[in-house]
Each structure stands twice: as C-alpha cells, then as structure tokens.
C-alpha positions as MATLAB code, in Angstrom:
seq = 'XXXXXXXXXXXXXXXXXXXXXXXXXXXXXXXXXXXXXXXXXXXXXXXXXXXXXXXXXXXXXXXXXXXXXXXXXXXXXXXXXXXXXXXXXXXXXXXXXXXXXXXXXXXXXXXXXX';
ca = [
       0.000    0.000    0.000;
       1.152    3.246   -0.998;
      -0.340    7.176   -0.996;
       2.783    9.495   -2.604;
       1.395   13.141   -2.193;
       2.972   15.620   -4.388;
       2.613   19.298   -5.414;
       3.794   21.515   -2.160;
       6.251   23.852   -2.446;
       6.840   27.494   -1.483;
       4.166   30.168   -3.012;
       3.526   33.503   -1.784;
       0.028   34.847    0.037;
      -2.578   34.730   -1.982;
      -0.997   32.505   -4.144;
      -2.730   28.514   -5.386;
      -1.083   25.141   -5.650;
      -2.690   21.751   -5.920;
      -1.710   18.754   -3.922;
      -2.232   15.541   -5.439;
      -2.156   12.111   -3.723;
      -1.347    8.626   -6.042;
      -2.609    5.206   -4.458;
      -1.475    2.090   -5.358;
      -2.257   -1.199   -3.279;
      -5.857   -1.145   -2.301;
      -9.085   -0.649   -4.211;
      -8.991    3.049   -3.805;
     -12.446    4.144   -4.970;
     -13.813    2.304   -1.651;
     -11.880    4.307    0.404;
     -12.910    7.741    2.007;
     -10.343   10.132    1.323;
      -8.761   12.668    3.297;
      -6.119   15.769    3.529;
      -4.848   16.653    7.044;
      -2.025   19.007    8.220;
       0.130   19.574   10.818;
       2.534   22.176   11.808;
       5.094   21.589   14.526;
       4.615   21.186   17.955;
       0.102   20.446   16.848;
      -2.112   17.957   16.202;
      -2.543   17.289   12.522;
      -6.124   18.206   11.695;
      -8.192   17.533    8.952;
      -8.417   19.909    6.223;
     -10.619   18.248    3.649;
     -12.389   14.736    3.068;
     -14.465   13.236    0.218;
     -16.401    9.655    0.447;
     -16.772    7.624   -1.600;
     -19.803    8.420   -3.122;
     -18.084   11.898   -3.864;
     -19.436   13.697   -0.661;
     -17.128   16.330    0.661;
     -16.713   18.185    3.484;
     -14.004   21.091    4.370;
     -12.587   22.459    7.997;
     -14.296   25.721    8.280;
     -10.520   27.545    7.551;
     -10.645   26.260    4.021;
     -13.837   27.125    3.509;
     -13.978   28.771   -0.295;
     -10.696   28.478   -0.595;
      -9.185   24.996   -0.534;
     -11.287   21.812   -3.055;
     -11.284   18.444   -2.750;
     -12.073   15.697   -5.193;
     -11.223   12.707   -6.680;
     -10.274   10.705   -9.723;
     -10.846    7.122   -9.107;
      -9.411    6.025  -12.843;
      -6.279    7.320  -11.947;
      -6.312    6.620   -8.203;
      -5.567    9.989   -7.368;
      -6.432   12.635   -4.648;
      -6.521   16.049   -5.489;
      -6.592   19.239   -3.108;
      -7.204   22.812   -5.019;
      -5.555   25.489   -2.889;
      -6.510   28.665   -3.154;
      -6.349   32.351   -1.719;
      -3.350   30.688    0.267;
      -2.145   32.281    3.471;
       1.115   32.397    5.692;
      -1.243   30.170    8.133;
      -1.751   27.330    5.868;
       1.566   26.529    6.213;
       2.173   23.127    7.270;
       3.182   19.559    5.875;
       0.148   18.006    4.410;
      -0.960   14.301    4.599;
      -3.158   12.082    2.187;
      -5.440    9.457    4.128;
      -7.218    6.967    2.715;
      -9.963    4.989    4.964;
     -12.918    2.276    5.388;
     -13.825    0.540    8.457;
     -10.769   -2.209    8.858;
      -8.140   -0.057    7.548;
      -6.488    3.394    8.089;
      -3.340    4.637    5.607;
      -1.140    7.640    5.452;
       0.992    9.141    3.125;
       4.442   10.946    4.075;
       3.342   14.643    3.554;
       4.007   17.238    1.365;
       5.419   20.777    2.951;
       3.114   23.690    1.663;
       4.903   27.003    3.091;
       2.917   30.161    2.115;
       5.773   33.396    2.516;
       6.263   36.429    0.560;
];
C-alpha cells in the first residue's frame, strides 16, 4: 500500500497550488479520502475529506478556498488550494480509509511566505 502526495512547495500569500495524492495497493475508490495538516509542535487536523460516493466536506478555515475531489481512474487525490495564506503553512498528509483499515501518506510541505 502506498499514498505518494505531491505538489507543495513554497508560493507567496494569496498565491494557489494543488496537492495531489497517487494510491497504489488497495481498491482506492472504496476508500474515504482525506487531507490533514500539521505544523510543529500540533495535532494534525483535517483539512478536507471526500467519500466515496463523492461527498465532501471542508474544515471551516478552508472554507472557499481549498477543493477536494477525486479521480478514481487514476487513483488519485486532489486538493485545489486557493487564496493561500502564511497560516496554511504546514506539511500536508493524504489518508485513505474504510472501516478495517487506516493509511497515510508521508506529507508534502506547503509554506505560504512572501
């Protein structure tokens, strides 16, 4: 089982990137699907999550800004970042999820700094 995130990098406020997530190793359109973050020293907390029936909800600080969705064909996560600020910087996780397992990616650092 594998989920490779990919797209961080250093952008400037206001700013958008897009974070994508690859699986490989599990039926990944019956997973729910997540994005978390976490910033040194905090909890990682979720930003994002989409079910599989395409559902999604959103942490109310990524409200209108940040999107979430799926491509099940290619077994890939997506997370649309928008309107970026210095306080969405953190390292950001892909999680994939049913009810026997639980998976993580490594992370991908998103720093937001003019």
């Amino acid at each position: 089982v594998q989920l490779v995130e990919s797209g961080g990098g250093l952008v400037q406020p206001g700013g958008s990137l897009r974070l994508s997530c690859v699986a490989s190793g599990f039926s990944f359109s019956n997973y729910a699907m997540s994005w978390y973050r976490q910033t040194p020293g905090k909890e990682r907390e979720l930003v994002a999550a989409i079910t599989t029936e395409r559902g999604t909800n959103s942490a109310d600080f990524v409200k209108g800004r940040f999107n979430i969705s799926r491509d099940n064909a290619k077994n890939t996560l997506y997370l649309q970042m928008n309107s970026l600020k210095p306080e969405d910087t953190a390292m950001y996780y892909c999680n994939a999820r049913n009810w026997q397992w639980d998976y993580w990616g490594r992370g991908t650092q998103v720093t937001v700094s003019s």
